[in-house]
PDB file of C-alpha atoms and ligand atoms in Angstrom:
ATOM      1  CA  UNK B  98      21.423   5.888 -13.880  1.00 41.00           C
ATOM      2  CA  UNK B  99      21.720   3.188 -16.543  1.00 46.00           C
ATOM      3  CA  UNK B 100      18.687   2.673 -18.748  1.00 48.00           C
ATOM      4  CA  UNK B 101      16.419  -0.385 -18.573  1.00 43.00           C
ATOM      5  CA  UNK B 102      17.681  -1.624 -21.940  1.00 47.00           C
ATOM      6  CA  UNK B 103      21.236  -1.332 -20.683  1.00 47.00           C
ATOM      7  CA  UNK B 104      20.451  -3.436 -17.620  1.00 47.00           C
ATOM      8  CA  UNK B 105      18.754  -6.027 -19.789  1.00 53.00           C
ATOM      9  CA  UNK B 106      22.021  -6.514 -21.644  1.00 71.00           C
ATOM     10  CA  UNK B 107      23.902  -7.806 -18.568  1.00 90.00           C
ATOM     11  CA  UNK B 108      24.130 -11.587 -18.908  1.00 97.00           C
ATOM     12  CA  UNK B 109      26.059 -14.111 -16.849  1.00 98.00           C
ATOM     13  CA  UNK B 110      27.369 -17.662 -16.914  1.00 98.00           C
ATOM     14  CA  UNK B 111      28.706 -19.345 -13.776  1.00 98.00           C
ATOM     15  CA  UNK B 112      31.503 -21.893 -14.287  1.00 98.00           C
ATOM     16  CA  UNK B 113      32.751 -24.404 -11.684  1.00 98.00           C
ATOM     17  CA  UNK B 114      36.345 -23.159 -11.566  1.00 98.00           C
ATOM     18  CA  UNK B 115      38.682 -20.319 -12.577  1.00 98.00           C
ATOM     19  CA  UNK B 116      40.246 -22.667 -15.112  1.00 98.00           C
ATOM     20  CA  UNK B 117      36.831 -23.133 -16.741  1.00 98.00           C
ATOM     21  CA  UNK B 118      36.331 -19.355 -16.887  1.00 98.00           C
ATOM     22  CA  UNK B 119      39.693 -18.922 -18.599  1.00 98.00           C
ATOM     23  CA  UNK B 120      38.945 -21.726 -21.072  1.00 98.00           C
ATOM     24  CA  UNK B 121      35.535 -20.272 -21.940  1.00 98.00           C
ATOM     25  CA  UNK B 122      36.997 -16.777 -22.300  1.00 98.00           C
ATOM     26  CA  UNK B 123      39.506 -18.095 -24.830  1.00 98.00           C
ATOM     27  CA  UNK B 124      36.740 -19.801 -26.806  1.00 98.00           C
ATOM     28  CA  UNK B 125      34.594 -16.650 -26.835  1.00 98.00           C
ATOM     29  CA  UNK B 126      37.605 -14.629 -28.028  1.00 98.00           C
ATOM     30  CA  UNK B 127      38.522 -17.130 -30.742  1.00 98.00           C
ATOM     31  CA  UNK B 128      34.971 -17.223 -32.124  1.00 98.00           C
ATOM     32  CA  UNK B 129      34.709 -13.443 -32.299  1.00 98.00           C
ATOM     33  CA  UNK B 130      38.175 -13.147 -33.806  1.00 98.00           C
ATOM     34  CA  UNK B 131      37.162 -15.597 -36.529  1.00 98.00           C
ATOM     35  CA  UNK B 132      33.986 -13.671 -37.274  1.00 98.00           C
ATOM     36  CA  UNK B 133      35.427 -10.144 -37.286  1.00 98.00           C
ATOM     37  CA  UNK B 134      38.557 -11.142 -39.252  1.00 98.00           C
ATOM     38  CA  UNK B 135      36.285 -12.652 -41.914  1.00 98.00           C
ATOM     39  CA  UNK B 136      33.837  -9.746 -41.966  1.00 97.00           C
ATOM     40  CA  UNK B 137      36.233  -6.810 -41.722  1.00 95.00           C
ATOM     41  CA  UNK B 138      39.773  -8.092 -42.090  1.00 97.00           C
ATOM     42  CA  UNK B 139      40.601  -6.761 -38.610  1.00 97.00           C
ATOM     43  CA  UNK B 140      39.939  -7.772 -35.025  1.00 98.00           C
ATOM     44  CA  UNK B 141      40.177  -4.956 -32.483  1.00 98.00           C
ATOM     45  CA  UNK B 142      40.599  -6.413 -29.030  1.00 98.00           C
ATOM     46  CA  UNK B 143      40.997  -4.500 -25.780  1.00 98.00           C
ATOM     47  CA  UNK B 144      42.671  -6.103 -22.772  1.00 98.00           C
ATOM     48  CA  UNK B 145      42.872  -5.208 -19.101  1.00 97.00           C
ATOM     49  CA  UNK B 146      45.420  -6.126 -16.461  1.00 95.00           C
ATOM     50  CA  UNK B 147      45.101  -8.427 -13.475  1.00 93.00           C
ATOM     51  CA  UNK B 148      44.583 -12.186 -13.693  1.00 94.00           C
ATOM     52  CA  UNK B 149      43.249 -11.952 -17.222  1.00 94.00           C
ATOM     53  CA  UNK B 150      46.801 -11.559 -18.473  1.00 92.00           C
ATOM     54  CA  UNK B 151      47.442 -15.191 -17.510  1.00 94.00           C
ATOM     55  CA  UNK B 152      44.080 -16.525 -18.689  1.00 96.00           C
ATOM     56  CA  UNK B 153      44.938 -15.404 -22.233  1.00 95.00           C
ATOM     57  CA  UNK B 154      47.434 -18.281 -22.400  1.00 96.00           C
ATOM     58  CA  UNK B 155      44.432 -20.525 -23.056  1.00 97.00           C
ATOM     59  CA  UNK B 156      44.441 -19.128 -26.598  1.00 97.00           C
ATOM     60  CA  UNK B 157      47.776 -20.801 -27.239  1.00 97.00           C
ATOM     61  CA  UNK B 158      46.344 -24.310 -27.648  1.00 96.00           C
ATOM     62  CA  UNK B 159      46.307 -26.224 -30.996  1.00 97.00           C
ATOM     63  CA  UNK B 160      42.499 -25.905 -31.151  1.00 96.00           C
ATOM     64  CA  UNK B 161      42.973 -22.193 -31.916  1.00 98.00           C
ATOM     65  CA  UNK B 162      45.912 -22.562 -34.295  1.00 96.00           C
ATOM     66  CA  UNK B 163      43.949 -21.020 -37.156  1.00 97.00           C
ATOM     67  CA  UNK B 164      43.563 -17.679 -35.313  1.00 98.00           C
ATOM     68  CA  UNK B 165      44.415 -14.921 -37.778  1.00 98.00           C
ATOM     69  CA  UNK B 166      46.875 -13.169 -35.502  1.00 98.00           C
ATOM     70  CA  UNK B 167      48.115 -10.837 -38.232  1.00 98.00           C
ATOM     71  CA  UNK B 168      44.678  -9.201 -38.271  1.00 98.00           C
ATOM     72  CA  UNK B 169      44.604  -8.498 -34.542  1.00 98.00           C
ATOM     73  CA  UNK B 170      44.933  -4.957 -33.183  1.00 98.00           C
ATOM     74  CA  UNK B 171      45.541  -4.985 -29.441  1.00 98.00           C
ATOM     75  CA  UNK B 172      44.725  -2.180 -26.981  1.00 98.00           C
ATOM     76  CA  UNK B 173      44.495  -1.766 -23.226  1.00 98.00           C
ATOM     77  CA  UNK B 174      41.361  -0.544 -21.489  1.00 98.00           C
ATOM     78  CA  UNK B 175      43.644   0.775 -18.769  1.00 98.00           C
ATOM     79  CA  UNK B 176      47.355   0.939 -18.177  1.00 98.00           C
ATOM     80  CA  UNK B 177      49.591   1.685 -15.256  1.00 98.00           C
ATOM     81  CA  UNK B 178      51.834   4.675 -16.043  1.00 98.00           C
ATOM     82  CA  UNK B 179      55.136   3.004 -15.283  1.00 98.00           C
ATOM     83  CA  UNK B 180      58.068   2.269 -17.626  1.00 98.00           C
ATOM     84  CA  UNK B 181      57.109  -0.286 -20.250  1.00 98.00           C
ATOM     85  CA  UNK B 182      59.641  -2.756 -18.852  1.00 98.00           C
ATOM     86  CA  UNK B 183      58.371  -2.387 -15.257  1.00 98.00           C
ATOM     87  CA  UNK B 184      56.851  -5.526 -13.747  1.00 97.00           C
ATOM     88  CA  UNK B 185      53.633  -3.553 -13.052  1.00 97.00           C
ATOM     89  CA  UNK B 186      53.096  -2.599 -16.695  1.00 98.00           C
ATOM     90  CA  UNK B 187      50.045  -4.335 -18.147  1.00 98.00           C
ATOM     91  CA  UNK B 188      51.808  -4.199 -21.503  1.00 98.00           C
ATOM     92  CA  UNK B 189      54.898  -5.977 -20.149  1.00 98.00           C
ATOM     93  CA  UNK B 190      52.873  -8.581 -18.262  1.00 97.00           C
ATOM     94  CA  UNK B 191      50.799  -9.359 -21.348  1.00 98.00           C
ATOM     95  CA  UNK B 192      53.858  -9.401 -23.583  1.00 97.00           C
ATOM     96  CA  UNK B 193      55.679 -11.831 -21.293  1.00 96.00           C
ATOM     97  CA  UNK B 194      52.777 -14.205 -20.779  1.00 94.00           C
ATOM     98  CA  UNK B 195      50.950 -14.136 -24.104  1.00 96.00           C
ATOM     99  CA  UNK B 196      51.827 -11.619 -26.805  1.00 97.00           C
ATOM    100  CA  UNK B 197      55.391 -12.861 -27.207  1.00 97.00           C
ATOM    101  CA  UNK B 198      53.954 -16.287 -28.096  1.00 97.00           C
ATOM    102  CA  UNK B 199      51.782 -15.186 -31.041  1.00 97.00           C
ATOM    103  CA  UNK B 200      52.629 -13.571 -34.400  1.00 98.00           C
ATOM    104  CA  UNK B 201      50.715 -10.310 -33.957  1.00 98.00           C
ATOM    105  CA  UNK B 202      52.662  -7.590 -35.830  1.00 98.00           C
ATOM    106  CA  UNK B 203      54.402  -5.346 -33.274  1.00 98.00           C
ATOM    107  CA  UNK B 204      52.901  -2.319 -35.011  1.00 98.00           C
ATOM    108  CA  UNK B 205      49.407  -3.641 -34.151  1.00 98.00           C
ATOM    109  CA  UNK B 206      50.101  -3.674 -30.415  1.00 98.00           C
ATOM    110  CA  UNK B 207      49.242  -0.293 -28.949  1.00 98.00           C
ATOM    111  CA  UNK B 208      51.133   0.301 -25.717  1.00 98.00           C
ATOM    112  CA  UNK B 209      51.042   3.716 -24.043  1.00 98.00           C
ATOM    113  CA  UNK B 210      53.640   6.278 -25.112  1.00 98.00           C
ATOM    114  CA  UNK B 211      57.054   5.092 -23.999  1.00 98.00           C
ATOM    115  CA  UNK B 212      58.352   8.524 -22.916  1.00 98.00           C
ATOM    116  CA  UNK B 213      55.252   9.398 -20.873  1.00 98.00           C
ATOM    117  CA  UNK B 214      55.460   5.953 -19.296  1.00 98.00           C
ATOM    118  CA  UNK B 215      59.110   6.463 -18.355  1.00 98.00           C
ATOM    119  CA  UNK B 216      58.416   9.949 -16.946  1.00 98.00           C
ATOM    120  CA  UNK B 217      55.259   8.912 -15.090  1.00 98.00           C
ATOM    121  CA  UNK B 218      53.285  11.501 -17.094  1.00 98.00           C
ATOM    122  CA  UNK B 219      49.733  10.166 -16.787  1.00 98.00           C
ATOM    123  CA  UNK B 220      48.053  13.164 -18.417  1.00 98.00           C
ATOM    124  CA  UNK B 221      50.403  13.080 -21.410  1.00 98.00           C
ATOM    125  CA  UNK B 222      49.929   9.323 -21.764  1.00 98.00           C
ATOM    126  CA  UNK B 223      46.134   9.722 -21.802  1.00 98.00           C
ATOM    127  CA  UNK B 224      46.263  12.489 -24.424  1.00 98.00           C
ATOM    128  CA  UNK B 225      48.552  10.481 -26.697  1.00 98.00           C
ATOM    129  CA  UNK B 226      46.546   7.266 -26.303  1.00 98.00           C
ATOM    130  CA  UNK B 227      43.391   9.149 -27.275  1.00 98.00           C
ATOM    131  CA  UNK B 228      45.183  10.554 -30.348  1.00 98.00           C
ATOM    132  CA  UNK B 229      46.284   7.049 -31.284  1.00 98.00           C
ATOM    133  CA  UNK B 230      42.693   5.753 -31.052  1.00 98.00           C
ATOM    134  CA  UNK B 231      41.403   8.650 -33.166  1.00 97.00           C
ATOM    135  CA  UNK B 232      44.058   8.014 -35.800  1.00 98.00           C
ATOM    136  CA  UNK B 233      42.985   4.372 -36.079  1.00 98.00           C
ATOM    137  CA  UNK B 234      39.345   5.427 -36.320  1.00 97.00           C
ATOM    138  CA  UNK B 235      40.314   7.671 -39.255  1.00 95.00           C
ATOM    139  CA  UNK B 236      42.070   4.712 -40.856  1.00 96.00           C
ATOM    140  CA  UNK B 237      38.915   2.602 -40.394  1.00 95.00           C
ATOM    141  CA  UNK B 238      40.822   0.040 -38.348  1.00 97.00           C
ATOM    142  CA  UNK B 239      38.617   0.878 -35.360  1.00 98.00           C
ATOM    143  CA  UNK B 240      34.938   1.221 -36.221  1.00 96.00           C
ATOM    144  CA  UNK B 241      32.776   4.076 -34.947  1.00 95.00           C
ATOM    145  CA  UNK B 242      29.663   3.618 -32.867  1.00 90.00           C
ATOM    146  CA  UNK B 243      26.578   4.586 -34.871  1.00 80.00           C
ATOM    147  CA  UNK B 244      26.508   8.342 -35.375  1.00 74.00           C
ATOM    148  CA  UNK B 245      28.208   9.292 -32.099  1.00 81.00           C
ATOM    149  CA  UNK B 246      31.701   9.161 -33.516  1.00 85.00           C
ATOM    150  CA  UNK B 247      32.900   7.177 -30.482  1.00 95.00           C
ATOM    151  CA  UNK B 248      35.273   4.320 -31.238  1.00 98.00           C
ATOM    152  CA  UNK B 249      33.713   0.880 -31.251  1.00 98.00           C
ATOM    153  CA  UNK B 250      36.000  -2.005 -30.420  1.00 98.00           C
ATOM    154  CA  UNK B 251      35.068  -5.544 -31.412  1.00 98.00           C
ATOM    155  CA  UNK B 252      35.785  -7.144 -28.028  1.00 98.00           C
ATOM    156  CA  UNK B 253      36.949  -5.993 -24.610  1.00 98.00           C
ATOM    157  CA  UNK B 254      38.111  -8.443 -21.971  1.00 98.00           C
ATOM    158  CA  UNK B 255      37.618  -6.896 -18.563  1.00 98.00           C
ATOM    159  CA  UNK B 256      38.149  -7.685 -14.900  1.00 98.00           C
ATOM    160  CA  UNK B 257      36.649  -6.285 -11.703  1.00 98.00           C
ATOM    161  CA  UNK B 258      38.331  -5.514  -8.380  1.00 97.00           C
ATOM    162  CA  UNK B 259      36.770  -6.294  -4.966  1.00 98.00           C
ATOM    163  CA  UNK B 260      35.654  -2.639  -4.710  1.00 98.00           C
ATOM    164  CA  UNK B 261      33.718  -2.961  -7.989  1.00 98.00           C
ATOM    165  CA  UNK B 262      36.167  -1.019 -10.163  1.00 98.00           C
ATOM    166  CA  UNK B 263      36.639  -1.873 -13.802  1.00 98.00           C
ATOM    167  CA  UNK B 264      39.435  -0.598 -16.020  1.00 98.00           C
ATOM    168  CA  UNK B 265      40.798   2.248 -13.831  1.00 98.00           C
ATOM    169  CA  UNK B 266      37.348   3.630 -13.044  1.00 98.00           C
ATOM    170  CA  UNK B 267      37.088   3.473  -9.266  1.00 98.00           C
ATOM    171  CA  UNK B 268      34.039   3.999  -7.034  1.00 98.00           C
ATOM    172  CA  UNK B 269      33.805   7.590  -5.775  1.00 96.00           C
ATOM    173  CA  UNK B 270      36.391   8.921  -8.239  1.00 97.00           C
ATOM    174  CA  UNK B 271      35.278  11.515 -10.804  1.00 96.00           C
ATOM    175  CA  UNK B 272      36.715   9.695 -13.837  1.00 97.00           C
ATOM    176  CA  UNK B 273      33.584   7.522 -14.006  1.00 97.00           C
ATOM    177  CA  UNK B 274      31.589  10.617 -15.023  1.00 96.00           C
ATOM    178  CA  UNK B 275      33.857  11.648 -17.897  1.00 96.00           C
ATOM    179  CA  UNK B 276      31.731  11.858 -21.028  1.00 93.00           C
ATOM    180  CA  UNK B 277      33.730  13.868 -23.561  1.00 94.00           C
ATOM    181  CA  UNK B 278      37.204  12.352 -23.604  1.00 97.00           C
ATOM    182  CA  UNK B 279      37.932   8.854 -24.853  1.00 98.00           C
ATOM    183  CA  UNK B 280      40.800   8.341 -22.442  1.00 98.00           C
ATOM    184  CA  UNK B 281      41.340   9.891 -19.022  1.00 98.00           C
ATOM    185  CA  UNK B 282      43.851   9.494 -16.202  1.00 98.00           C
ATOM    186  CA  UNK B 283      44.097   9.085 -12.451  1.00 98.00           C
ATOM    187  CA  UNK B 284      47.082   9.862 -10.223  1.00 98.00           C
ATOM    188  CA  UNK B 285      45.720   8.548  -6.922  1.00 98.00           C
ATOM    189  CA  UNK B 286      44.386   5.128  -7.825  1.00 97.00           C
ATOM    190  CA  UNK B 287      43.300   3.105  -4.771  1.00 97.00           C
ATOM    191  CA  UNK B 288      44.801   0.064  -6.494  1.00 96.00           C
ATOM    192  CA  UNK B 289      48.541   0.505  -6.894  1.00 97.00           C
ATOM    193  CA  UNK B 290      50.393   1.739  -8.826  1.00 97.00           C
ATOM    194  CA  UNK B 291      48.677   5.145  -8.390  1.00 98.00           C
ATOM    195  CA  UNK B 292      49.152   6.626 -11.864  1.00 98.00           C
ATOM    196  CA  UNK B 293      47.025   5.107 -14.595  1.00 98.00           C
ATOM    197  CA  UNK B 294      45.201   5.924 -17.784  1.00 98.00           C
ATOM    198  CA  UNK B 295      41.820   4.437 -18.616  1.00 98.00           C
ATOM    199  CA  UNK B 296      39.166   4.374 -21.306  1.00 98.00           C
ATOM    200  CA  UNK B 297      36.123   6.335 -20.224  1.00 98.00           C
ATOM    201  CA  UNK B 298      32.724   4.729 -19.654  1.00 97.00           C
ATOM    202  CA  UNK B 299      31.177   5.822 -22.999  1.00 96.00           C
ATOM    203  CA  UNK B 300      34.051   4.175 -24.881  1.00 97.00           C
ATOM    204  CA  UNK B 301      33.894   1.014 -22.786  1.00 98.00           C
ATOM    205  CA  UNK B 302      30.144   0.700 -23.301  1.00 96.00           C
ATOM    206  CA  UNK B 303      30.296   1.285 -27.070  1.00 95.00           C
ATOM    207  CA  UNK B 304      32.195  -1.970 -27.629  1.00 97.00           C
ATOM    208  CA  UNK B 305      30.325  -4.612 -29.580  1.00 97.00           C
ATOM    209  CA  UNK B 306      31.156  -7.301 -27.016  1.00 97.00           C
ATOM    210  CA  UNK B 307      32.239  -6.865 -23.402  1.00 98.00           C
ATOM    211  CA  UNK B 308      33.294  -9.953 -21.516  1.00 98.00           C
ATOM    212  CA  UNK B 309      33.792  -9.377 -17.787  1.00 98.00           C
ATOM    213  CA  UNK B 310      35.630 -12.328 -16.239  1.00 98.00           C
ATOM    214  CA  UNK B 311      35.634 -12.475 -12.435  1.00 98.00           C
ATOM    215  CA  UNK B 312      36.974 -15.232 -10.201  1.00 98.00           C
ATOM    216  CA  UNK B 313      37.462 -15.657  -6.472  1.00 98.00           C
ATOM    217  CA  UNK B 314      35.636 -15.090  -3.219  1.00 98.00           C
ATOM    218  CA  UNK B 315      37.163 -11.639  -2.713  1.00 98.00           C
ATOM    219  CA  UNK B 316      34.924 -10.325  -5.491  1.00 98.00           C
ATOM    220  CA  UNK B 317      31.713 -12.091  -4.359  1.00 98.00           C
ATOM    221  CA  UNK B 318      30.231  -9.099  -2.487  1.00 98.00           C
ATOM    222  CA  UNK B 319      30.861  -6.778  -5.410  1.00 98.00           C
ATOM    223  CA  UNK B 320      29.375  -9.274  -7.870  1.00 98.00           C
ATOM    224  CA  UNK B 321      26.217  -9.490  -5.736  1.00 98.00           C
ATOM    225  CA  UNK B 322      25.957  -5.678  -5.660  1.00 98.00           C
ATOM    226  CA  UNK B 323      26.404  -5.416  -9.423  1.00 98.00           C
ATOM    227  CA  UNK B 324      23.580  -7.886 -10.030  1.00 97.00           C
ATOM    228  CA  UNK B 325      21.415  -5.822  -7.667  1.00 96.00           C
ATOM    229  CA  UNK B 326      22.159  -2.811  -9.886  1.00 96.00           C
ATOM    230  CA  UNK B 327      24.192  -0.882  -7.330  1.00 98.00           C
ATOM    231  CA  UNK B 328      25.446   1.768  -9.737  1.00 97.00           C
ATOM    232  CA  UNK B 329      27.906   3.137  -7.165  1.00 98.00           C
ATOM    233  CA  UNK B 330      30.094   0.337  -8.446  1.00 98.00           C
ATOM    234  CA  UNK B 331      31.571   1.297 -11.830  1.00 98.00           C
ATOM    235  CA  UNK B 332      31.288  -2.319 -12.995  1.00 98.00           C
ATOM    236  CA  UNK B 333      27.512  -2.190 -12.551  1.00 98.00           C
ATOM    237  CA  UNK B 334      27.435   0.378 -15.340  1.00 97.00           C
ATOM    238  CA  UNK B 335      28.963  -1.970 -17.882  1.00 98.00           C
ATOM    239  CA  UNK B 336      26.871  -2.492 -20.999  1.00 96.00           C
ATOM    240  CA  UNK B 337      27.765  -3.142 -24.648  1.00 95.00           C
ATOM    241  CA  UNK B 338      26.348  -2.586 -28.082  1.00 94.00           C
ATOM    242  CA  UNK B 339      25.677  -6.284 -28.707  1.00 95.00           C
ATOM    243  CA  UNK B 340      26.517  -8.292 -25.594  1.00 96.00           C
ATOM    244  CA  UNK B 341      27.831  -7.586 -22.088  1.00 98.00           C
ATOM    245  CA  UNK B 342      28.425 -10.944 -20.484  1.00 98.00           C
ATOM    246  CA  UNK B 343      29.863 -11.884 -17.111  1.00 98.00           C
ATOM    247  CA  UNK B 344      31.842 -15.097 -16.727  1.00 98.00           C
ATOM    248  CA  UNK B 345      32.040 -15.990 -13.051  1.00 98.00           C
ATOM    249  CA  UNK B 346      33.530 -18.880 -11.166  1.00 98.00           C
ATOM    250  CA  UNK B 347      31.493 -20.423  -8.340  1.00 98.00           C
ATOM    251  CA  UNK B 348      33.365 -18.473  -5.668  1.00 98.00           C
ATOM    252  CA  UNK B 349      32.721 -15.101  -7.302  1.00 98.00           C
ATOM    253  CA  UNK B 350      29.052 -16.024  -7.784  1.00 98.00           C
ATOM    254  CA  UNK B 351      28.632 -17.362  -4.233  1.00 98.00           C
ATOM    255  CA  UNK B 352      26.732 -14.345  -2.879  1.00 98.00           C
ATOM    256  CA  UNK B 353      24.294 -13.967  -5.766  1.00 97.00           C
ATOM    257  CA  UNK B 354      20.731 -14.392  -4.620  1.00 84.00           C
TER     258      UNK B 354
HETATM  259  O1  6PG U 156      45.339  -2.688 -14.539  1.00 84.05           O
HETATM  260  C1  6PG U 156      44.538  -3.130 -13.745  1.00 84.05           C
HETATM  261  O2  6PG U 156      44.744  -3.127 -12.536  1.00 84.05           O
HETATM  262  C2  6PG U 156      43.308  -3.731 -14.273  1.00 84.05           C
HETATM  263  O3  6PG U 156      42.988  -3.459 -15.556  1.00 84.05           O
HETATM  264  C3  6PG U 156      42.141  -3.764 -13.335  1.00 84.05           C
HETATM  265  O4  6PG U 156      41.049  -3.009 -13.695  1.00 84.05           O
HETATM  266  C4  6PG U 156      41.776  -5.230 -13.198  1.00 84.05           C
HETATM  267  O5  6PG U 156      41.154  -5.672 -14.373  1.00 84.05           O
HETATM  268  C5  6PG U 156      40.910  -5.517 -11.998  1.00 84.05           C
HETATM  269  O6  6PG U 156      41.479  -4.921 -10.877  1.00 84.05           O
HETATM  270  C6  6PG U 156      40.788  -7.006 -11.738  1.00 84.05           C
HETATM  271  O7  6PG U 156      42.034  -7.498 -11.409  1.00 84.05           O
HETATM  272  P1  6PG U 156      42.212  -9.034 -10.970  1.00 84.05           P
HETATM  273  O8  6PG U 156      41.914  -9.842 -12.187  1.00 84.05           O
HETATM  274  O9  6PG U 156      43.657  -9.126 -10.598  1.00 84.05           O
HETATM  275  O10 6PG U 156      41.268  -9.300  -9.861  1.00 84.05           O
END
């Protein structure tokens, strides 16, 4: 059960349209990038798959031209274990629609291990992604959360499926209860493709800022359940160190009481 303080941290803003959600998400990202780049010289940002991949294009407008792309370090909260050039790869989708348009050094973009991806080795991919995160913690590129030693990312951009999943943490699947590992894997994901790796809940909730962007009527029931604290839905367990905020379009918010 999430604690009362955790629940208190769930905020929301309802926007008229999906386009408005995407625009606001870009602004939120730009502002945090500016702040963290100034304060630390790095911006650690975690992406998910789904529609969000296309919404990131909103960062490509002249208004955000001063974004310090060279200071960005880009991760995925979950990834489909398919070859990196497969159309289902979150990495490939993000590269095609957004990353190829901005000067983030290739070495700062952390895709899953290429060989594990090609072989469909979900367990191996999870182990190596966790090692990569730990290495960057040791290099002080990723901060650590208070005394727990867990990695603390600056910002995660998340999405939710109609069943209430976030990242690749699905309702009724044991991965949601993983507390020790930073990264785990699933080989029978209800959302295809079936093999995926995912950050675990403690890592997701350690982030300084979590922005959950949800659009469309298909998600309206799940959104209503989340805001009634139905913790069977993994997304209802989302918190953050500083702010966990939900950006909804009208359709996704339509069943909120
Ligand atoms: O790789 C994935 O499949 C995603 O990371 C997944 O968790 C996604 O964020 C949600 O399913 C929402 O997807 P939509 O934005 O497409 O609704």
